[in-house]
């Protein structure tokens, strides 16, 4: 008797659950409101998680043994990718104003992915940044990076020093063992002595290169070269430093010294990645990418500061520069 009652109760419960499930399915399918599509969190988590894993794996490879240089065919194939179109599209996305309720989750995902330290930001409230562009260009607190008053040269950007050292035979190392031509990077010296300052369009920065001429007791080679033409004295030496700005870094750069800009040039080119992993494989990467070179003098002689373009970083503003329409700039540069 008891077993029969339990069996009947079980059937009633199953029927009740089936009826409730049918009502739920009916409500879901017949309802005209809500989302126009069914939320699928699993694909979203797979995409974001896969991207994060790939980025971390890529960072580990940068610290491993340097790979072989890319062949000219591989470089040509890489340059054929529509990186400029992608960078322009990403720039449009960065200017889209986000709703206030969406800013914190979006920026939090960016902070978690790239390791951003928001405690150093001048404004820590994530809802303050209207779009990704403002968040990308966020300011730092004045106390976050104190300057050494006793030094005549400071780091121009809040990034990672990839390489530094003495410039020999007009060749500069972008990373250890991989060089590029200093003359191709800065351009010919024609017009520098006449104070000519061609108007340029300033675009893209992710890697900052600074070169300075400082005094040294060692004598340079007697053979004339492009490097020797930059030195104000045969007893001087030319040094360089390459600073890489990762996606999570503070993306403003400043004057590294008290110097005078006499020449500015805009070099059109590709927008390939300038990460240390790519710089270790593509020879003369900084000469192939679009860049803006500022050259002048400081108290020790020649000084140069160059902003090199990169993928997905498609604009730069130099506050002491006077902007002009791009069409006029292109005509003037020709």
Coordinates of C-alpha atoms in Angstrom, one line a residue:
X1 CA 0.0 0.0 0.0
X2 CA 2.7 2.4 1.0
X3 CA 4.7 1.5 -2.2
X4 CA 1.7 2.2 -4.3
X5 CA 1.1 5.6 -2.7
X6 CA 4.8 6.5 -3.3
X7 CA 4.6 5.5 -6.9
X8 CA 1.5 7.6 -7.5
X9 CA 3.1 10.6 -5.7
X10 CA 6.2 10.2 -7.9
X11 CA 4.1 10.2 -11.1
X12 CA 2.2 13.3 -9.9
X13 CA 5.5 15.1 -9.1
X14 CA 6.9 14.2 -12.6
X15 CA 3.8 15.4 -14.3
X16 CA 3.9 18.7 -12.3
X17 CA 7.5 19.3 -13.2
X18 CA 6.8 18.5 -16.8
X19 CA 3.9 21.0 -16.8
X20 CA 6.0 23.7 -15.2
X21 CA 8.8 23.1 -17.7
X22 CA 6.3 23.3 -20.6
X23 CA 5.0 26.6 -19.2
X24 CA 8.5 27.9 -18.9
X25 CA 9.3 26.9 -22.5
X26 CA 6.0 28.5 -23.6
X27 CA 6.8 31.7 -21.8
X28 CA 10.3 31.9 -23.3
X29 CA 9.3 31.2 -26.8
X30 CA 6.1 33.3 -26.8
X31 CA 7.6 36.3 -25.1
X32 CA 8.3 39.2 -27.4
X33 CA 10.4 41.2 -25.1
X34 CA 13.9 40.8 -23.6
X35 CA 17.1 40.2 -25.6
X36 CA 16.9 40.0 -29.4
X37 CA 19.3 37.0 -29.1
X38 CA 19.9 34.4 -26.6
X39 CA 22.9 35.2 -24.3
X40 CA 25.7 32.7 -24.8
X41 CA 28.3 33.3 -22.0
X42 CA 30.3 30.2 -22.9
X43 CA 31.6 31.5 -26.3
X44 CA 32.4 34.8 -24.8
X45 CA 34.4 33.2 -22.0
X46 CA 36.2 31.0 -24.5
X47 CA 37.2 34.0 -26.7
X48 CA 38.3 36.2 -23.8
X49 CA 40.1 33.4 -22.0
X50 CA 41.8 32.2 -25.2
X51 CA 43.0 35.8 -25.9
X52 CA 44.4 36.1 -22.4
X53 CA 46.1 32.7 -22.6
X54 CA 47.6 33.6 -25.9
X55 CA 48.9 37.0 -24.6
X56 CA 50.5 35.3 -21.6
X57 CA 52.1 32.6 -23.8
X58 CA 53.4 35.4 -26.1
X59 CA 55.0 37.2 -23.1
X60 CA 56.7 34.0 -22.0
X61 CA 58.2 33.5 -25.5
X62 CA 59.7 37.0 -25.4
X63 CA 61.8 36.0 -22.4
X64 CA 63.0 32.8 -24.0
X65 CA 65.9 32.2 -26.5
X66 CA 65.8 34.6 -29.4
X67 CA 64.3 33.0 -32.6
X68 CA 65.8 33.2 -36.1
X69 CA 65.3 36.4 -38.1
X70 CA 62.3 36.4 -40.4
X71 CA 63.1 36.0 -44.1
X72 CA 62.3 38.9 -46.6
X73 CA 59.3 36.9 -47.9
X74 CA 58.0 36.5 -44.3
X75 CA 58.4 40.3 -43.7
X76 CA 56.7 41.1 -47.0
X77 CA 53.8 38.8 -46.1
X78 CA 53.5 40.5 -42.7
X79 CA 53.5 43.9 -44.2
X80 CA 50.7 42.9 -46.6
X81 CA 48.3 42.4 -43.7
X82 CA 45.8 45.3 -43.4
X83 CA 47.3 46.5 -40.1
X84 CA 46.5 50.2 -41.0
X85 CA 42.9 49.4 -41.7
X86 CA 42.6 47.4 -38.4
X87 CA 44.3 50.2 -36.5
X88 CA 41.9 52.7 -37.9
X89 CA 38.9 50.6 -37.0
X90 CA 40.3 50.0 -33.5
X91 CA 40.7 53.8 -33.2
X92 CA 37.0 54.3 -34.1
X93 CA 36.1 51.7 -31.4
X94 CA 38.2 53.5 -28.8
X95 CA 36.3 56.8 -29.4
X96 CA 32.8 55.2 -28.8
X97 CA 31.4 56.5 -25.5
X98 CA 30.5 53.6 -23.2
X99 CA 27.4 53.7 -21.0
X100 CA 28.3 54.3 -17.4
X101 CA 27.2 50.9 -16.2
X102 CA 29.4 49.2 -18.9
X103 CA 32.6 51.1 -18.2
X104 CA 33.7 49.3 -15.0
X105 CA 33.4 45.7 -16.4
X106 CA 35.1 46.6 -19.7
X107 CA 38.0 48.5 -18.1
X108 CA 38.3 45.8 -15.4
X109 CA 38.7 43.2 -18.1
X110 CA 41.4 45.3 -19.7
X111 CA 43.2 45.9 -16.3
X112 CA 43.1 42.2 -15.6
X113 CA 44.4 41.2 -19.0
X114 CA 47.3 43.7 -19.3
X115 CA 48.1 44.2 -15.6
X116 CA 47.3 47.9 -15.3
X117 CA 48.1 49.5 -12.0
X118 CA 45.2 51.9 -11.4
X119 CA 46.6 53.0 -8.0
X120 CA 49.1 55.1 -10.0
X121 CA 46.4 56.8 -12.1
X122 CA 45.4 60.4 -11.4
X123 CA 41.8 59.3 -11.5
X124 CA 41.1 55.8 -10.2
X125 CA 37.4 55.9 -10.7
X126 CA 36.8 53.8 -13.8
X127 CA 33.4 55.4 -14.5
X128 CA 35.3 58.7 -15.1
X129 CA 36.7 57.5 -18.5
X130 CA 34.1 57.9 -21.2
X131 CA 35.8 55.6 -23.7
X132 CA 38.8 53.3 -24.2
X133 CA 40.8 56.1 -25.7
X134 CA 40.6 58.2 -22.5
X135 CA 41.4 55.2 -20.4
X136 CA 44.4 54.4 -22.6
X137 CA 45.7 58.0 -22.3
X138 CA 45.1 58.2 -18.6
X139 CA 47.3 60.5 -16.5
X140 CA 49.5 59.4 -13.6
X141 CA 49.7 61.0 -10.2
X142 CA 52.4 63.5 -9.8
X143 CA 54.0 61.5 -7.0
X144 CA 54.0 58.2 -9.1
X145 CA 57.2 59.0 -11.0
X146 CA 59.4 61.5 -9.2
X147 CA 62.1 63.1 -11.3
X148 CA 65.8 63.2 -10.4
X149 CA 66.8 66.8 -10.2
X150 CA 70.5 66.0 -10.3
X151 CA 70.3 64.2 -13.6
X152 CA 70.4 65.9 -17.0
X153 CA 68.6 63.0 -18.7
X154 CA 65.5 61.1 -17.6
X155 CA 63.4 58.3 -19.1
X156 CA 60.9 59.8 -21.6
X157 CA 58.2 57.1 -21.1
X158 CA 56.8 54.8 -18.5
X159 CA 57.8 51.6 -20.4
X160 CA 60.3 48.8 -20.6
X161 CA 63.9 49.6 -21.7
X162 CA 64.5 47.0 -24.4
X163 CA 68.0 48.1 -25.3
X164 CA 70.5 50.8 -24.7
X165 CA 74.1 51.5 -25.5
X166 CA 76.7 53.1 -27.8
X167 CA 76.0 53.6 -31.5
X168 CA 78.8 52.1 -33.6
X169 CA 79.2 52.3 -37.4
X170 CA 75.9 54.0 -37.9
X171 CA 74.0 50.8 -36.8
X172 CA 71.6 50.8 -33.8
X173 CA 70.3 47.7 -32.0
X174 CA 66.6 47.6 -31.7
X175 CA 67.0 44.5 -29.5
X176 CA 70.2 42.5 -28.7
X177 CA 71.7 41.2 -32.0
X178 CA 69.1 42.8 -34.3
X179 CA 70.1 46.2 -35.8
X180 CA 68.8 49.0 -38.1
X181 CA 70.4 51.8 -40.0
X182 CA 70.6 55.1 -38.2
X183 CA 70.5 57.0 -41.5
X184 CA 67.4 55.2 -42.7
X185 CA 65.8 55.7 -39.3
X186 CA 66.4 59.5 -39.0
X187 CA 66.6 60.4 -42.7
X188 CA 69.3 62.3 -44.5
X189 CA 70.9 65.3 -43.0
X190 CA 70.0 67.6 -45.9
X191 CA 68.4 70.8 -44.6
X192 CA 69.3 70.4 -41.0
X193 CA 71.9 73.1 -41.0
X194 CA 69.4 75.5 -42.5
X195 CA 66.9 75.1 -39.8
X196 CA 64.3 73.7 -42.2
X197 CA 61.3 72.2 -40.3
X198 CA 59.0 70.4 -42.7
X199 CA 55.4 70.1 -41.5
X200 CA 54.4 66.5 -40.7
X201 CA 51.4 64.5 -39.7
X202 CA 52.0 63.0 -36.3
X203 CA 50.6 59.5 -36.1
X204 CA 51.1 56.3 -34.0
X205 CA 53.4 55.6 -31.1
X206 CA 54.1 52.5 -29.1
X207 CA 57.9 52.4 -29.1
X208 CA 60.0 55.5 -28.2
X209 CA 63.6 55.8 -29.3
X210 CA 65.9 58.5 -28.0
X211 CA 69.5 59.2 -29.1
X212 CA 71.9 61.6 -27.4
X213 CA 75.4 62.7 -28.0
X214 CA 77.4 62.8 -24.8
X215 CA 81.0 63.5 -24.0
X216 CA 83.5 60.6 -23.8
X217 CA 87.2 60.2 -23.4
X218 CA 87.3 57.6 -26.2
X219 CA 88.1 58.8 -29.7
X220 CA 85.9 57.7 -32.6
X221 CA 86.9 56.1 -35.9
X222 CA 88.5 58.4 -38.4
X223 CA 86.4 57.0 -41.3
X224 CA 83.5 59.4 -42.1
X225 CA 80.0 58.1 -41.6
X226 CA 76.5 59.3 -40.9
X227 CA 77.1 58.8 -37.2
X228 CA 80.3 60.9 -37.3
X229 CA 78.3 63.7 -39.1
X230 CA 76.0 64.0 -36.1
X231 CA 78.8 64.5 -33.5
X232 CA 79.8 68.0 -32.7
X233 CA 83.2 66.8 -31.5
X234 CA 85.4 63.8 -32.5
X235 CA 85.8 63.2 -28.7
X236 CA 82.1 62.6 -28.3
X237 CA 80.1 59.4 -28.5
X238 CA 76.5 58.7 -29.6
X239 CA 74.3 56.7 -27.3
X240 CA 70.7 55.4 -27.7
X241 CA 67.9 53.9 -25.7
X242 CA 64.8 52.0 -26.9
X243 CA 61.7 52.2 -24.6
X244 CA 58.8 49.8 -25.3
X245 CA 55.3 50.8 -24.2
X246 CA 53.1 47.7 -23.5
X247 CA 49.3 47.9 -23.7
X248 CA 49.0 48.3 -19.9
X249 CA 51.6 51.1 -19.6
X250 CA 51.0 54.8 -19.2
X251 CA 50.8 56.0 -22.8
X252 CA 52.1 59.5 -22.6
X253 CA 55.7 60.4 -23.2
X254 CA 57.7 63.5 -22.2
X255 CA 60.8 65.4 -23.1
X256 CA 63.8 63.4 -21.6
X257 CA 66.1 66.5 -21.4
X258 CA 66.3 70.2 -21.8
X259 CA 66.8 70.4 -25.6
X260 CA 65.8 72.3 -28.7
X261 CA 63.9 70.7 -31.6
X262 CA 65.3 71.9 -34.9
X263 CA 63.9 69.3 -37.3
X264 CA 60.8 67.1 -37.4
X265 CA 60.1 64.5 -40.1
X266 CA 57.2 62.2 -40.8
X267 CA 58.1 58.8 -42.4
X268 CA 55.2 56.8 -43.8
X269 CA 55.3 53.1 -43.5
X270 CA 53.7 50.0 -42.0
X271 CA 52.1 49.6 -38.6
X272 CA 53.6 46.3 -37.5
X273 CA 53.9 45.3 -33.9
X274 CA 56.9 46.7 -32.1
X275 CA 56.8 44.3 -29.2
X276 CA 60.2 42.8 -28.2
X277 CA 59.2 39.4 -29.7
X278 CA 58.6 40.9 -33.1
X279 CA 61.5 43.3 -32.9
X280 CA 63.8 40.3 -32.3
X281 CA 62.7 38.7 -35.6
X282 CA 62.2 41.6 -38.1
X283 CA 65.4 43.4 -39.0
X284 CA 65.1 47.2 -39.3
X285 CA 61.6 47.0 -37.9
X286 CA 61.7 50.7 -36.7
X287 CA 62.7 51.8 -40.2
X288 CA 59.8 49.9 -41.8
X289 CA 57.2 51.3 -39.5
X290 CA 55.6 54.7 -39.7
X291 CA 57.4 57.1 -37.3
X292 CA 57.9 60.8 -36.4
X293 CA 61.5 61.8 -35.8
X294 CA 62.4 65.0 -33.8
X295 CA 66.0 66.1 -34.0
X296 CA 67.9 68.9 -32.4
X297 CA 70.6 69.8 -30.0
X298 CA 71.2 69.8 -26.2
X299 CA 74.2 70.9 -24.2
X300 CA 76.3 67.9 -25.2
X301 CA 75.5 68.1 -29.0
X302 CA 73.1 66.2 -31.1
X303 CA 69.8 64.9 -29.7
X304 CA 66.9 63.0 -31.3
X305 CA 63.6 61.7 -30.1
X306 CA 61.5 59.4 -32.3
X307 CA 58.0 57.9 -31.8
X308 CA 57.5 54.7 -33.8
X309 CA 54.1 53.5 -34.9
X310 CA 52.5 50.2 -34.0
X311 CA 49.5 48.0 -34.6
X312 CA 46.2 49.4 -33.0
X313 CA 47.9 52.6 -31.8
X314 CA 47.0 55.0 -34.6
X315 CA 47.3 58.6 -33.3
X316 CA 49.7 60.9 -31.4
X317 CA 49.5 64.5 -30.3
X318 CA 52.5 66.6 -29.7
X319 CA 51.4 69.6 -27.7
X320 CA 54.1 72.0 -28.7
X321 CA 53.4 71.3 -32.4
X322 CA 51.1 73.4 -34.5
X323 CA 48.7 71.1 -36.4
X324 CA 47.9 71.6 -40.0
X325 CA 45.6 69.8 -42.4
X326 CA 46.9 66.4 -43.6
X327 CA 46.6 67.3 -47.2
X328 CA 48.8 70.4 -46.8
X329 CA 51.3 68.4 -44.8
X330 CA 51.6 65.7 -47.5
X331 CA 52.1 68.3 -50.3
X332 CA 54.7 70.1 -48.2
X333 CA 56.6 66.8 -47.5
X334 CA 56.6 65.9 -51.2

